[in-house]
Tab-separated table of C-alpha atoms in Angstrom:
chain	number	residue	atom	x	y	z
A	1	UNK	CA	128.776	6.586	111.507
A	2	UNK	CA	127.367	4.294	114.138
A	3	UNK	CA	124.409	2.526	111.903
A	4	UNK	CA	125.286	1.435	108.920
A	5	UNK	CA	122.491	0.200	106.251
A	6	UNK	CA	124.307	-2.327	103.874
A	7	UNK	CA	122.123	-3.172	100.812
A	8	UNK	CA	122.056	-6.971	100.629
A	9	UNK	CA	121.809	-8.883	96.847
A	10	UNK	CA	123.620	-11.074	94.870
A	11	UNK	CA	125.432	-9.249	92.317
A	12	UNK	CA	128.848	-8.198	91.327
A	13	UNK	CA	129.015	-5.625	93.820
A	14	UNK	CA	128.024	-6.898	96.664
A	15	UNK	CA	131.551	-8.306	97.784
A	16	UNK	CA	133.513	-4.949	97.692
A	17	UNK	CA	130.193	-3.202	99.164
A	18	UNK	CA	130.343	-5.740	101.785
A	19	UNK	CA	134.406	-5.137	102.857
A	20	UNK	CA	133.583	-1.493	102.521
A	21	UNK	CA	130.526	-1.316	104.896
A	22	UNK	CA	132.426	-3.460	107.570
A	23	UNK	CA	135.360	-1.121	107.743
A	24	UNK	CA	133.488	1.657	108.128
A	25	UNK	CA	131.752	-0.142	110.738
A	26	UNK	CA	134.957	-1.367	112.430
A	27	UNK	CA	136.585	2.154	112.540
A	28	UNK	CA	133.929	3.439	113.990
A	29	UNK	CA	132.828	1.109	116.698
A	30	UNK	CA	129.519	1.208	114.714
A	31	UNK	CA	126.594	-1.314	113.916
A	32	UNK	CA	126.467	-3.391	110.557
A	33	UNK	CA	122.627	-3.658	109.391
A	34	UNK	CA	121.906	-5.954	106.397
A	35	UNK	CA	118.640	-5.089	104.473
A	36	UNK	CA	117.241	-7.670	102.470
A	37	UNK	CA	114.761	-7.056	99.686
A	38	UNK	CA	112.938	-11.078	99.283
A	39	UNK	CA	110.374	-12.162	97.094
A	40	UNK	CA	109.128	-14.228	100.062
A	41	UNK	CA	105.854	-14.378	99.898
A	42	UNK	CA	102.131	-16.952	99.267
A	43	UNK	CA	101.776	-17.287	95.587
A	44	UNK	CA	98.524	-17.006	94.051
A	45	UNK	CA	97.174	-18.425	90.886
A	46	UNK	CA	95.194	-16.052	88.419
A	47	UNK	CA	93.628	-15.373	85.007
A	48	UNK	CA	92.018	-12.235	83.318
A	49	UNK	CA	89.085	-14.777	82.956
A	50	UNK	CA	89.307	-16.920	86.352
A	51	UNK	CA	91.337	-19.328	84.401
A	52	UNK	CA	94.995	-19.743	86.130
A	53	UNK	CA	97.827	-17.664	85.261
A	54	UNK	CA	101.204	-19.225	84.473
A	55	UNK	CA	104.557	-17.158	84.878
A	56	UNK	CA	107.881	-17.922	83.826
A	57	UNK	CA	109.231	-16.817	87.137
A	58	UNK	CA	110.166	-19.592	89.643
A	59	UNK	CA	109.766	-17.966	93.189
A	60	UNK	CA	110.111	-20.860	94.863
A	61	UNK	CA	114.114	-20.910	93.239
A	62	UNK	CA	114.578	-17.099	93.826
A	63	UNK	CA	113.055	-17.988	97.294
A	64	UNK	CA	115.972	-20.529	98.030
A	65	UNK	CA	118.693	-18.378	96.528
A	66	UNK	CA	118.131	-16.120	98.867
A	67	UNK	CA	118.091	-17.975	101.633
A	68	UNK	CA	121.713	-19.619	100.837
A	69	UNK	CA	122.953	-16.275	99.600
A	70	UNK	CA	121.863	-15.057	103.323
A	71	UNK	CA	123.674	-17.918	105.172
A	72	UNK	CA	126.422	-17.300	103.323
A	73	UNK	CA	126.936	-13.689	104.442
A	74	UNK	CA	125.803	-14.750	108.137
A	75	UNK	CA	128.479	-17.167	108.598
A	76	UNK	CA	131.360	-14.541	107.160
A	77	UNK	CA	129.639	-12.120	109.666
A	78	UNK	CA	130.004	-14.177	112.842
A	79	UNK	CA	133.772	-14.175	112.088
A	80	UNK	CA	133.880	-10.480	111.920
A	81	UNK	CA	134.417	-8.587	114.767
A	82	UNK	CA	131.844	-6.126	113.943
A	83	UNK	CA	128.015	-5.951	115.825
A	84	UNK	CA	125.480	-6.560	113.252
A	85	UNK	CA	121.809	-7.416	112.529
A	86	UNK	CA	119.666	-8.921	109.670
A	87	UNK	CA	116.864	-7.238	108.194
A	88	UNK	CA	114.558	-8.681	105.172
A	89	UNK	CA	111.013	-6.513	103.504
A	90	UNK	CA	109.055	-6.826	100.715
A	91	UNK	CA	108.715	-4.078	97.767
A	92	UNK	CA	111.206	-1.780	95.695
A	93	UNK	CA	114.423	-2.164	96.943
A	94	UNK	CA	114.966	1.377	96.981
A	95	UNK	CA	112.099	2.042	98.753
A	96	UNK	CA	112.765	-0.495	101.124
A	97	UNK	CA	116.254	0.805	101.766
A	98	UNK	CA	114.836	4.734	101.992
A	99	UNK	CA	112.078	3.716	104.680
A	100	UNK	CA	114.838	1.925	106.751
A	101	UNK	CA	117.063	4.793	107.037
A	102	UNK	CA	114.863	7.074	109.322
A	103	UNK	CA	117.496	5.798	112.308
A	104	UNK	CA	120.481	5.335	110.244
A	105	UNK	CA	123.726	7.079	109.260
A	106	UNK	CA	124.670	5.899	106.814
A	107	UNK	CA	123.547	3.609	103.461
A	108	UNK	CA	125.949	1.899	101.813
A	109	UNK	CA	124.908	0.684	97.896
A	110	UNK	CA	127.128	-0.148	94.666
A	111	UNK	CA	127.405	1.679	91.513
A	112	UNK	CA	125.730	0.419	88.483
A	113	UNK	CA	127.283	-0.571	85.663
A	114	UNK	CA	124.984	1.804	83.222
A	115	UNK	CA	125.829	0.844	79.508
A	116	UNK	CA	128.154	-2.144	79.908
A	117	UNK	CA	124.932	-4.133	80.921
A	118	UNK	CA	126.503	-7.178	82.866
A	119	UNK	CA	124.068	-9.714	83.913
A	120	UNK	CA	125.013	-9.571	87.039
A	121	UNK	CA	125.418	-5.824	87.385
A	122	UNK	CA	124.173	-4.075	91.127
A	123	UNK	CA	120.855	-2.367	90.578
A	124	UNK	CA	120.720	0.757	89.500
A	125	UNK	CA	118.790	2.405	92.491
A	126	UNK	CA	121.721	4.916	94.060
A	127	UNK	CA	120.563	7.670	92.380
A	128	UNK	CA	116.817	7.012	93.968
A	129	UNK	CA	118.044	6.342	97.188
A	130	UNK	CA	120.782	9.557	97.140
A	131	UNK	CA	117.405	11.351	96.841
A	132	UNK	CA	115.143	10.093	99.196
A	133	UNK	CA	116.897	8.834	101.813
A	134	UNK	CA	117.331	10.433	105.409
A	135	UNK	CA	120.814	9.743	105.960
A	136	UNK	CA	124.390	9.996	103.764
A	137	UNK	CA	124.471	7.402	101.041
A	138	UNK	CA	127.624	5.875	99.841
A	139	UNK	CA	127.754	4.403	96.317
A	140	UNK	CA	130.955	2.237	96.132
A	141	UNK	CA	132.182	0.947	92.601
A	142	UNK	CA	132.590	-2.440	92.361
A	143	UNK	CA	136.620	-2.182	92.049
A	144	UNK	CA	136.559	-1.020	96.007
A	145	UNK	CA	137.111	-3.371	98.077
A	146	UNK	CA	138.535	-1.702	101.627
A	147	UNK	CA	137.886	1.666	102.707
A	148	UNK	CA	140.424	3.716	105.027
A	149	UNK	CA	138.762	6.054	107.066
A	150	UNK	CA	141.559	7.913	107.946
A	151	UNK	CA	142.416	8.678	104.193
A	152	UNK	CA	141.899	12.160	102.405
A	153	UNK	CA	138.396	12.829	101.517
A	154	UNK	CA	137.274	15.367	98.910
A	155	UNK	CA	134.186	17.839	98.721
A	156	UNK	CA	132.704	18.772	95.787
A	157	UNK	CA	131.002	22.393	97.059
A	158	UNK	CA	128.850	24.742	94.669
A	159	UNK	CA	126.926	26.255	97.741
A	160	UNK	CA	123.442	24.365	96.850
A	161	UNK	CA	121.212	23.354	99.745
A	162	UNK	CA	122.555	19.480	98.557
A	163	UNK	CA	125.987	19.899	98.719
A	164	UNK	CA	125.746	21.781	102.627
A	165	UNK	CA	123.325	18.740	103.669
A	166	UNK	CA	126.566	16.205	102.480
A	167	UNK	CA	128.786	18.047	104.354
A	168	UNK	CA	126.649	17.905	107.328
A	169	UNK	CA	125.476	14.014	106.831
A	170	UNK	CA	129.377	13.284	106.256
A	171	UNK	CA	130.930	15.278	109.632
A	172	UNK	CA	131.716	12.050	110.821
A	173	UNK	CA	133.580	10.718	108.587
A	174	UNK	CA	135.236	14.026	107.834
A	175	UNK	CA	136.473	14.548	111.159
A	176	UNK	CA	138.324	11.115	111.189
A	177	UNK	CA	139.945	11.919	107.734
A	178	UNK	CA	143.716	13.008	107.522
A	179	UNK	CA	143.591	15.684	104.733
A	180	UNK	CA	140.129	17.635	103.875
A	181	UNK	CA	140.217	19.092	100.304
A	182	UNK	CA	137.120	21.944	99.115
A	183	UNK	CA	136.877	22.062	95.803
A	184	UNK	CA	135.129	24.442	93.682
A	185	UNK	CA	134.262	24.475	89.437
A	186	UNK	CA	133.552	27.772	87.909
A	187	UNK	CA	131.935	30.016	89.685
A	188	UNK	CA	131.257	30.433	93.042
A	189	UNK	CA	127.720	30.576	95.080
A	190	UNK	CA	128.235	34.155	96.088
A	191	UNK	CA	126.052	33.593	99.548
A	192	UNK	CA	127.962	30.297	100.644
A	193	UNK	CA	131.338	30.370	99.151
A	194	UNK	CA	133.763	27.630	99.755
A	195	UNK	CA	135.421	29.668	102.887
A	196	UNK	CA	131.892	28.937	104.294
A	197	UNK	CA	132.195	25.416	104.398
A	198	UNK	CA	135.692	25.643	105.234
A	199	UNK	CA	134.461	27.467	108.761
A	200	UNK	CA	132.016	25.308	108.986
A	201	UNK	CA	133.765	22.306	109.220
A	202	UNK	CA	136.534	24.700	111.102
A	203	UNK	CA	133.979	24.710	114.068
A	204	UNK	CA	133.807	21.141	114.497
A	205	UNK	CA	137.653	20.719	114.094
A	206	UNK	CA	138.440	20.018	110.658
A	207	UNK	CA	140.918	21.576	109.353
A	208	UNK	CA	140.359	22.033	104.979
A	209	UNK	CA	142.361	23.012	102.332
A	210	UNK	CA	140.426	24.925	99.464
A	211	UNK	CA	140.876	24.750	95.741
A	212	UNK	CA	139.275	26.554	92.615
A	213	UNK	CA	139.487	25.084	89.599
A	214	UNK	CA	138.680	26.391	85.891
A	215	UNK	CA	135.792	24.811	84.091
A	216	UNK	CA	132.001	24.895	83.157
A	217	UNK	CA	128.897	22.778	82.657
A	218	UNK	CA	129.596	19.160	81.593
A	219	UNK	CA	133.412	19.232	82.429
A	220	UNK	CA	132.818	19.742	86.022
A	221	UNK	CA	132.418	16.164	86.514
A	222	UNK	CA	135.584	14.870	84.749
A	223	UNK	CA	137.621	17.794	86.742
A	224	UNK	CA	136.166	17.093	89.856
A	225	UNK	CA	136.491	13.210	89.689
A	226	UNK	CA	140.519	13.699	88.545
A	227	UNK	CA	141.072	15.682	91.068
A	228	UNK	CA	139.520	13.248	93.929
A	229	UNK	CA	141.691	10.514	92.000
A	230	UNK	CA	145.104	12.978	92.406
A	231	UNK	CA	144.206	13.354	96.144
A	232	UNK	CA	144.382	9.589	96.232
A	233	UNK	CA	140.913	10.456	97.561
A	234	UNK	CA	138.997	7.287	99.541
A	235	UNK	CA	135.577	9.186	98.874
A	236	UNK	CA	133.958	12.130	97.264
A	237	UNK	CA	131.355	14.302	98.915
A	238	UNK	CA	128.570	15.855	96.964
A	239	UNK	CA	124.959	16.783	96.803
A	240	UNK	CA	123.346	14.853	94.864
A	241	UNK	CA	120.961	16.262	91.993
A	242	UNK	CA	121.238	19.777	92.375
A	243	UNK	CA	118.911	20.613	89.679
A	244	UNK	CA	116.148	18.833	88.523
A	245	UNK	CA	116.273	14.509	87.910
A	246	UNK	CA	114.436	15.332	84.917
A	247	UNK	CA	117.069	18.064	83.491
A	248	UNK	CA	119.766	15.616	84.513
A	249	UNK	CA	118.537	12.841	82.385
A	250	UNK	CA	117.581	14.852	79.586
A	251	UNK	CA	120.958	16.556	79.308
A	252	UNK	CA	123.145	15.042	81.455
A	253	UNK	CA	124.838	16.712	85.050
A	254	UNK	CA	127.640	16.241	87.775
A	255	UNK	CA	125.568	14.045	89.566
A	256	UNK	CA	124.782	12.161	86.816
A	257	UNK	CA	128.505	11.370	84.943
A	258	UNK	CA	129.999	10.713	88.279
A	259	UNK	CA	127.259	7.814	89.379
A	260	UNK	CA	128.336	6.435	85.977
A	261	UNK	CA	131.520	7.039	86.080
A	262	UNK	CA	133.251	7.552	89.533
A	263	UNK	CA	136.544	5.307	90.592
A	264	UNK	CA	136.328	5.971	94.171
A	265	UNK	CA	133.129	6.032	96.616
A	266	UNK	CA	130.627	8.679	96.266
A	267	UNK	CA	129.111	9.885	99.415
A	268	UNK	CA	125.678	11.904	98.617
A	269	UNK	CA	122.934	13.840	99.984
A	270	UNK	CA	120.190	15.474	98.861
């Protein structure tokens, strides 16, 4: 993991995404980017009848909070001793954060809140990003504030085309863990068992140890997230979304529950 996309706001999460972005970045004699979504920009005055248009929103106050909120994090930076860069763009901040990680390995975010509905709460864009993005995407909950890279790392396998590109986007971090546990829910993908991943990541010199577990449909998410906890797990590795966004929203999914849910980092791909 050599460049590392931090998302930059100020929220509740940004702290512990902050700590947890720089140690990955320090154990891995990598590069800390900060991405910036501003609202900098020439305001305009407008009516549906040519009349001027008032809005309740101050830019030129969200303008300055920025600004502060970005020296703040500048100065803690230059006493890190981690290389890193600053990086600011209009639009979505999912968006953004997707286009910039063309030349990245990694995008570090914070999990939302969902229904507790702080008012400071970190977007709720992972799931977006998990998607569209062209690198792994961690989503750290806001409780997280260090990350040991040498620590046991869990992979939640089912054999979809997600859950191989994970493993692949994660290698990195996977070969610098100290214990590798496969995990499987139900039943397995016939075509790429477990023991496929396991030789997979066998090949690059990781050695894994593989585990079935009993359980079906909506359970798979609380079994798989108590097991990562029981492993004393530092992250979870999963596709994300391996059926459709829609289906997931409608009636819920693994993906899903653990975004809402998860006590320890999720890394994703899709």
């Amino acid at each position: 993991m050599k460049t590392i996309l931090l998302h930059v706001f100020e929220d509740s999460g940004f702290e512990s995404r902050l700590q947890v972005a720089l140690d990955i970045a320090r154990s891995n004699e990598g590069h800390l980017t900060c991405v910036q979504p501003t609202t900098q920009f020439a305001p305009m005055s407008f009516g549906p009848m040519g009349g001027d248009f008032v809005t309740g929103i101050n830019f030129e106050d969200m303008d300055a909070a920025e600004r502060a909120h970005r020296e703040k994090i500048e100065k803690h930076l230059k006493e890190e001793d981690v290389s890193w860069d600053w990086q600011t763009g209009l639009g979505d901040p999912a968006t953004l954060l997707t286009e910039r990680s063309r030349l990245a390995d990694l995008v570090v975010l914070s999990q939302s809140y969902g229904k507790r509905n702080a008012g400071d709460e970190p977007l709720p864009i992972a799931g977006d990003v998990a998607v569209h993005a062209h690198c792994a995407v961690l989503v750290v909950p806001t409780e997280n504030m260090s990350f040991d890279c040498q620590g046991p790392i869990v992979v939640a396998w089912n054999g979809s085309a997600e859950a191989a590109k994970a493993l692949r986007l994660a290698l990195p971090m996977l070969k610098m863990a100290n214990d590798v546990h496969i995990v499987t829910v139900g039943d397995e993908d016939v075509d790429f068992p477990h023991t496929a991943a396991s030789t997979f990541l066998a090949r690059h010199g990781v050695s894994t140890t593989l585990h079935e577990l009993k359980g079906k449909g909506s359970e798979a998410s609380d079994i798989i997230g108590g097991f990562a906890m029981g492993q004393n797990a530092v992250a979870l590795i999963m596709g994300a979304y391996g059926h459709s966004r829609l289906r997931e929203t409608l009636f819920g999914g693994v993906t899903k529950n653990l975004l809402n849910d998860t006590k320890i980092p999720l890394l994703m791909g899709h």
